[in-house]
PDB file of C-alpha atoms in Angstrom:
ATOM      1  CA  MET K   1     136.940 125.791  99.400  1.00 78.00           C
ATOM      2  CA  GLU K   2     134.947 122.693 100.313  1.00 81.00           C
ATOM      3  CA  LYS K   3     136.211 122.915 103.888  1.00 86.00           C
ATOM      4  CA  PHE K   4     135.080 126.548 104.055  1.00 82.00           C
ATOM      5  CA  LYS K   5     131.652 125.661 102.641  1.00 81.00           C
ATOM      6  CA  LYS K   6     131.264 122.805 105.087  1.00 83.00           C
ATOM      7  CA  HIS K   7     132.281 124.945 108.084  1.00 78.00           C
ATOM      8  CA  TRP K   8     129.787 127.716 107.233  1.00 78.00           C
ATOM      9  CA  GLU K   9     127.090 125.195 106.156  1.00 80.00           C
ATOM     10  CA  ILE K  10     126.892 126.610 102.628  1.00 83.00           C
ATOM     11  CA  GLN K  11     124.788 124.460 100.285  1.00 83.00           C
ATOM     12  CA  HIS K  12     124.533 126.792  97.249  1.00 81.00           C
ATOM     13  CA  ASN K  13     127.172 128.968  95.628  1.00 82.00           C
ATOM     14  CA  TRP K  14     125.022 132.131  95.929  1.00 84.00           C
ATOM     15  CA  GLN K  15     125.362 131.814  99.710  1.00 83.00           C
ATOM     16  CA  LEU K  16     129.075 132.533  99.296  1.00 84.00           C
ATOM     17  CA  LEU K  17     128.080 136.157  98.634  1.00 85.00           C
ATOM     18  CA  PHE K  18     127.557 136.768 102.353  1.00 85.00           C
ATOM     19  CA  PRO K  19     131.059 135.734 103.503  1.00 87.00           C
ATOM     20  CA  PHE K  20     132.487 137.618 100.502  1.00 89.00           C
ATOM     21  CA  PHE K  21     130.603 140.838 101.325  1.00 87.00           C
ATOM     22  CA  GLY K  22     131.387 140.352 105.004  1.00 86.00           C
ATOM     23  CA  ILE K  23     135.120 140.309 104.244  1.00 90.00           C
ATOM     24  CA  ILE K  24     134.797 143.325 101.921  1.00 92.00           C
ATOM     25  CA  VAL K  25     132.888 145.340 104.550  1.00 87.00           C
ATOM     26  CA  LEU K  26     135.361 144.324 107.250  1.00 90.00           C
ATOM     27  CA  GLY K  27     138.269 145.448 105.045  1.00 92.00           C
ATOM     28  CA  TYR K  28     136.560 148.737 104.242  1.00 91.00           C
ATOM     29  CA  SER K  29     135.851 149.346 107.941  1.00 89.00           C
ATOM     30  CA  ALA K  30     139.470 148.599 108.846  1.00 92.00           C
ATOM     31  CA  PHE K  31     140.694 151.027 106.192  1.00 93.00           C
ATOM     32  CA  LYS K  32     138.294 153.783 107.324  1.00 90.00           C
ATOM     33  CA  ILE K  33     139.388 153.379 110.956  1.00 91.00           C
ATOM     34  CA  ALA K  34     143.089 153.387 110.053  1.00 92.00           C
ATOM     35  CA  ASN K  35     142.665 156.318 107.684  1.00 91.00           C
ATOM     36  CA  SER K  36     140.859 158.398 110.301  1.00 90.00           C
ATOM     37  CA  PHE K  37     143.794 158.030 112.690  1.00 90.00           C
ATOM     38  CA  LEU K  38     146.700 158.022 110.235  1.00 88.00           C
ATOM     39  CA  LYS K  39     145.514 160.357 107.474  1.00 83.00           C
ATOM     40  CA  ASN K  40     148.563 162.598 107.849  1.00 85.00           C
ATOM     41  CA  TYR K  41     151.131 159.782 107.901  1.00 86.00           C
ATOM     42  CA  GLY K  42     150.762 158.582 104.321  1.00 83.00           C
ATOM     43  CA  MET K  43     149.158 155.678 102.550  1.00 88.00           C
ATOM     44  CA  PHE K  44     151.849 153.115 103.458  1.00 89.00           C
ATOM     45  CA  PHE K  45     151.234 153.378 107.212  1.00 90.00           C
ATOM     46  CA  THR K  46     147.498 153.504 106.640  1.00 91.00           C
ATOM     47  CA  ILE K  47     147.572 150.232 104.694  1.00 92.00           C
ATOM     48  CA  ILE K  48     149.780 148.521 107.297  1.00 93.00           C
ATOM     49  CA  ALA K  49     147.451 149.681 110.077  1.00 94.00           C
ATOM     50  CA  SER K  50     144.440 148.594 107.989  1.00 94.00           C
ATOM     51  CA  VAL K  51     145.787 145.059 107.729  1.00 95.00           C
ATOM     52  CA  ILE K  52     146.383 144.896 111.487  1.00 96.00           C
ATOM     53  CA  ILE K  53     142.929 146.317 112.247  1.00 95.00           C
ATOM     54  CA  PHE K  54     141.348 143.980 109.680  1.00 95.00           C
ATOM     55  CA  PHE K  55     142.741 140.871 111.347  1.00 96.00           C
ATOM     56  CA  SER K  56     141.804 142.214 114.785  1.00 95.00           C
ATOM     57  CA  LEU K  57     138.243 142.868 113.623  1.00 93.00           C
ATOM     58  CA  LEU K  58     138.105 139.450 111.966  1.00 92.00           C
ATOM     59  CA  LYS K  59     139.203 137.776 115.187  1.00 94.00           C
ATOM     60  CA  LEU K  60     136.626 139.767 117.177  1.00 93.00           C
ATOM     61  CA  THR K  61     133.885 138.929 114.670  1.00 89.00           C
ATOM     62  CA  LEU K  62     134.646 135.208 114.749  1.00 88.00           C
ATOM     63  CA  PHE K  63     134.648 135.333 118.562  1.00 92.00           C
ATOM     64  CA  LEU K  64     131.240 137.024 118.478  1.00 88.00           C
ATOM     65  CA  PHE K  65     129.973 134.405 116.019  1.00 86.00           C
ATOM     66  CA  LYS K  66     130.889 131.642 118.468  1.00 86.00           C
ATOM     67  CA  LYS K  67     129.176 133.411 121.382  1.00 88.00           C
ATOM     68  CA  LEU K  68     126.050 134.365 119.456  1.00 87.00           C
ATOM     69  CA  GLU K  69     125.750 131.037 117.634  1.00 84.00           C
ATOM     70  CA  LYS K  70     124.339 129.491 120.803  1.00 83.00           C
ATOM     71  CA  LYS K  71     122.083 132.460 121.583  1.00 85.00           C
ATOM     72  CA  TRP K  72     120.619 133.238 118.163  1.00 84.00           C
ATOM     73  CA  ILE K  73     118.475 130.577 116.572  1.00 81.00           C
ATOM     74  CA  LEU K  74     119.401 130.427 112.899  1.00 82.00           C
ATOM     75  CA  ASP K  75     119.251 127.517 110.462  1.00 81.00           C
ATOM     76  CA  TYR K  76     122.797 127.859 109.095  1.00 82.00           C
ATOM     77  CA  LYS K  77     126.063 129.437 110.212  1.00 81.00           C
ATOM     78  CA  TRP K  78     126.353 131.586 107.081  1.00 83.00           C
ATOM     79  CA  GLU K  79     123.143 133.340 108.131  1.00 85.00           C
ATOM     80  CA  MET K  80     125.079 134.880 111.028  1.00 85.00           C
ATOM     81  CA  ILE K  81     127.080 136.846 108.463  1.00 86.00           C
ATOM     82  CA  ARG K  82     123.853 137.986 106.837  1.00 87.00           C
ATOM     83  CA  VAL K  83     122.496 139.118 110.227  1.00 89.00           C
ATOM     84  CA  PHE K  84     125.687 141.091 110.968  1.00 87.00           C
ATOM     85  CA  ILE K  85     125.466 142.759 107.530  1.00 88.00           C
ATOM     86  CA  ILE K  86     121.831 143.702 108.211  1.00 91.00           C
ATOM     87  CA  PHE K  87     122.787 145.230 111.573  1.00 89.00           C
ATOM     88  CA  ALA K  88     125.558 147.249 109.890  1.00 87.00           C
ATOM     89  CA  ILE K  89     123.317 148.515 107.094  1.00 89.00           C
ATOM     90  CA  THR K  90     120.544 149.374 109.532  1.00 91.00           C
ATOM     91  CA  GLY K  91     122.809 151.323 111.885  1.00 87.00           C
ATOM     92  CA  SER K  92     124.251 153.410 109.075  1.00 86.00           C
ATOM     93  CA  SER K  93     120.880 153.925 107.420  1.00 90.00           C
ATOM     94  CA  SER K  94     119.154 155.074 110.593  1.00 89.00           C
ATOM     95  CA  ILE K  95     121.694 157.881 110.901  1.00 86.00           C
ATOM     96  CA  LEU K  96     121.387 158.789 107.221  1.00 88.00           C
ATOM     97  CA  VAL K  97     117.595 158.949 107.531  1.00 89.00           C
ATOM     98  CA  GLY K  98     117.593 160.612 110.962  1.00 86.00           C
ATOM     99  CA  ARG K  99     119.743 163.602 109.961  1.00 87.00           C
ATOM    100  CA  PRO K 100     117.411 164.966 107.266  1.00 90.00           C
ATOM    101  CA  VAL K 101     114.363 164.339 109.452  1.00 88.00           C
ATOM    102  CA  ILE K 102     115.812 166.282 112.358  1.00 88.00           C
ATOM    103  CA  LYS K 103     116.732 169.132 109.963  1.00 87.00           C
ATOM    104  CA  LEU K 104     113.218 169.009 108.474  1.00 90.00           C
ATOM    105  CA  LEU K 105     111.817 169.470 111.982  1.00 86.00           C
ATOM    106  CA  GLY K 106     114.010 172.568 112.304  1.00 86.00           C
ATOM    107  CA  ILE K 107     116.161 171.134 115.075  1.00 84.00           C
ATOM    108  CA  THR K 108     119.798 172.233 114.890  1.00 82.00           C
ATOM    109  CA  LYS K 109     122.683 172.513 117.305  1.00 81.00           C
ATOM    110  CA  GLU K 110     122.519 176.280 116.943  1.00 83.00           C
ATOM    111  CA  ASN K 111     118.886 176.737 118.001  1.00 85.00           C
ATOM    112  CA  LEU K 112     118.773 174.108 120.745  1.00 82.00           C
ATOM    113  CA  ASN K 113     120.865 173.124 123.731  1.00 85.00           C
ATOM    114  CA  PRO K 114     123.483 170.641 122.423  1.00 85.00           C
ATOM    115  CA  ILE K 115     122.606 168.051 125.065  1.00 90.00           C
ATOM    116  CA  LEU K 116     118.912 168.226 124.175  1.00 89.00           C
ATOM    117  CA  TYR K 117     119.804 168.146 120.459  1.00 87.00           C
ATOM    118  CA  TRP K 118     121.756 164.891 120.864  1.00 88.00           C
ATOM    119  CA  ILE K 119     119.038 163.319 123.013  1.00 90.00           C
ATOM    120  CA  LEU K 120     116.453 164.099 120.311  1.00 89.00           C
ATOM    121  CA  PHE K 121     118.844 162.918 117.591  1.00 88.00           C
ATOM    122  CA  ILE K 122     119.320 159.570 119.366  1.00 89.00           C
ATOM    123  CA  ILE K 123     115.570 159.151 119.925  1.00 89.00           C
ATOM    124  CA  ILE K 124     114.796 159.863 116.268  1.00 89.00           C
ATOM    125  CA  GLY K 125     117.629 157.557 115.205  1.00 88.00           C
ATOM    126  CA  LEU K 126     116.257 154.776 117.422  1.00 88.00           C
ATOM    127  CA  ILE K 127     112.783 155.129 115.954  1.00 87.00           C
ATOM    128  CA  PHE K 128     114.112 154.777 112.426  1.00 89.00           C
ATOM    129  CA  TYR K 129     116.461 151.994 113.543  1.00 90.00           C
ATOM    130  CA  GLN K 130     113.489 149.909 114.721  1.00 88.00           C
ATOM    131  CA  LEU K 131     111.641 150.410 111.446  1.00 91.00           C
ATOM    132  CA  LEU K 132     114.661 149.837 109.230  1.00 93.00           C
ATOM    133  CA  LEU K 133     115.817 146.749 111.138  1.00 93.00           C
ATOM    134  CA  VAL K 134     112.628 144.857 110.347  1.00 92.00           C
ATOM    135  CA  THR K 135     112.559 146.237 106.781  1.00 93.00           C
ATOM    136  CA  PHE K 136     116.138 145.211 105.976  1.00 93.00           C
ATOM    137  CA  GLY K 137     115.573 141.892 107.735  1.00 92.00           C
ATOM    138  CA  TRP K 138     112.634 141.285 105.413  1.00 94.00           C
ATOM    139  CA  LEU K 139     114.606 142.376 102.324  1.00 93.00           C
ATOM    140  CA  PHE K 140     117.448 139.993 103.215  1.00 90.00           C
ATOM    141  CA  GLY K 141     115.132 137.084 104.038  1.00 88.00           C
ATOM    142  CA  GLN K 142     115.537 137.228 107.816  1.00 88.00           C
ATOM    143  CA  PHE K 143     112.167 138.754 108.770  1.00 91.00           C
ATOM    144  CA  LYS K 144     111.312 136.135 111.389  1.00 89.00           C
ATOM    145  CA  PHE K 145     114.635 136.555 113.208  1.00 90.00           C
ATOM    146  CA  PHE K 146     114.454 140.351 113.228  1.00 90.00           C
ATOM    147  CA  TRP K 147     110.771 140.477 114.131  1.00 89.00           C
ATOM    148  CA  GLU K 148     111.503 138.356 117.230  1.00 87.00           C
ATOM    149  CA  PHE K 149     114.556 140.529 117.956  1.00 87.00           C
ATOM    150  CA  GLU K 150     112.421 143.645 117.585  1.00 86.00           C
ATOM    151  CA  LYS K 151     109.712 142.374 119.930  1.00 85.00           C
ATOM    152  CA  LYS K 152     112.349 141.577 122.547  1.00 85.00           C
ATOM    153  CA  MET K 153     113.856 145.060 122.176  1.00 83.00           C
ATOM    154  CA  LEU K 154     110.465 146.773 122.466  1.00 80.00           C
ATOM    155  CA  ARG K 155     109.724 144.783 125.629  1.00 83.00           C
ATOM    156  CA  ARG K 156     112.981 146.062 127.108  1.00 82.00           C
ATOM    157  CA  PHE K 157     111.922 149.620 126.248  1.00 77.00           C
ATOM    158  CA  GLY K 158     108.712 148.999 128.223  1.00 76.00           C
ATOM    159  CA  LEU K 159     106.481 149.005 125.153  1.00 70.00           C
ATOM    160  CA  LYS K 160     105.035 145.527 125.663  1.00 67.00           C
ATOM    161  CA  ARG K 161     101.424 146.751 125.293  1.00 67.00           C
ATOM    162  CA  PHE K 162     102.038 147.575 121.620  1.00 62.00           C
ATOM    163  CA  LEU K 163     102.938 143.946 120.896  1.00 61.00           C
ATOM    164  CA  ASP K 164      99.739 142.393 122.223  1.00 57.00           C
TER     165      ASP K 164
END
């Protein structure tokens, strides 16, 4: 355990929550992926596939950590896990918020061209994504990181004048 704490630069035991939740979310994601493909083949094959997908996702995540560690400026390595969790929560939440909003506006696949519907759905999702990213970043103690990330993203969208 001490080797793990040293590698992830964990100083306090509460910081172990982020690797723990990261592993739980990764396992849940692996199970959901396996279950979506192997629902009709029984639980045994789903669990075997989940384990394989879990280790593949873990390997991919650790590879991404190494690449992004140099690019993202964070104080500790364990904060990378927190940032990944915030991105995951924000992505899911923007869809959960976007769906009711688009229905509230009266936009459905039935009354609008499907291509136009999906374009509007993505635009509305992106708007909520921007708002939720900074909000969840603040809630998880990473406001500065996500505010800088947000400003960079808005510049890429050509909205630099709103940042000045």
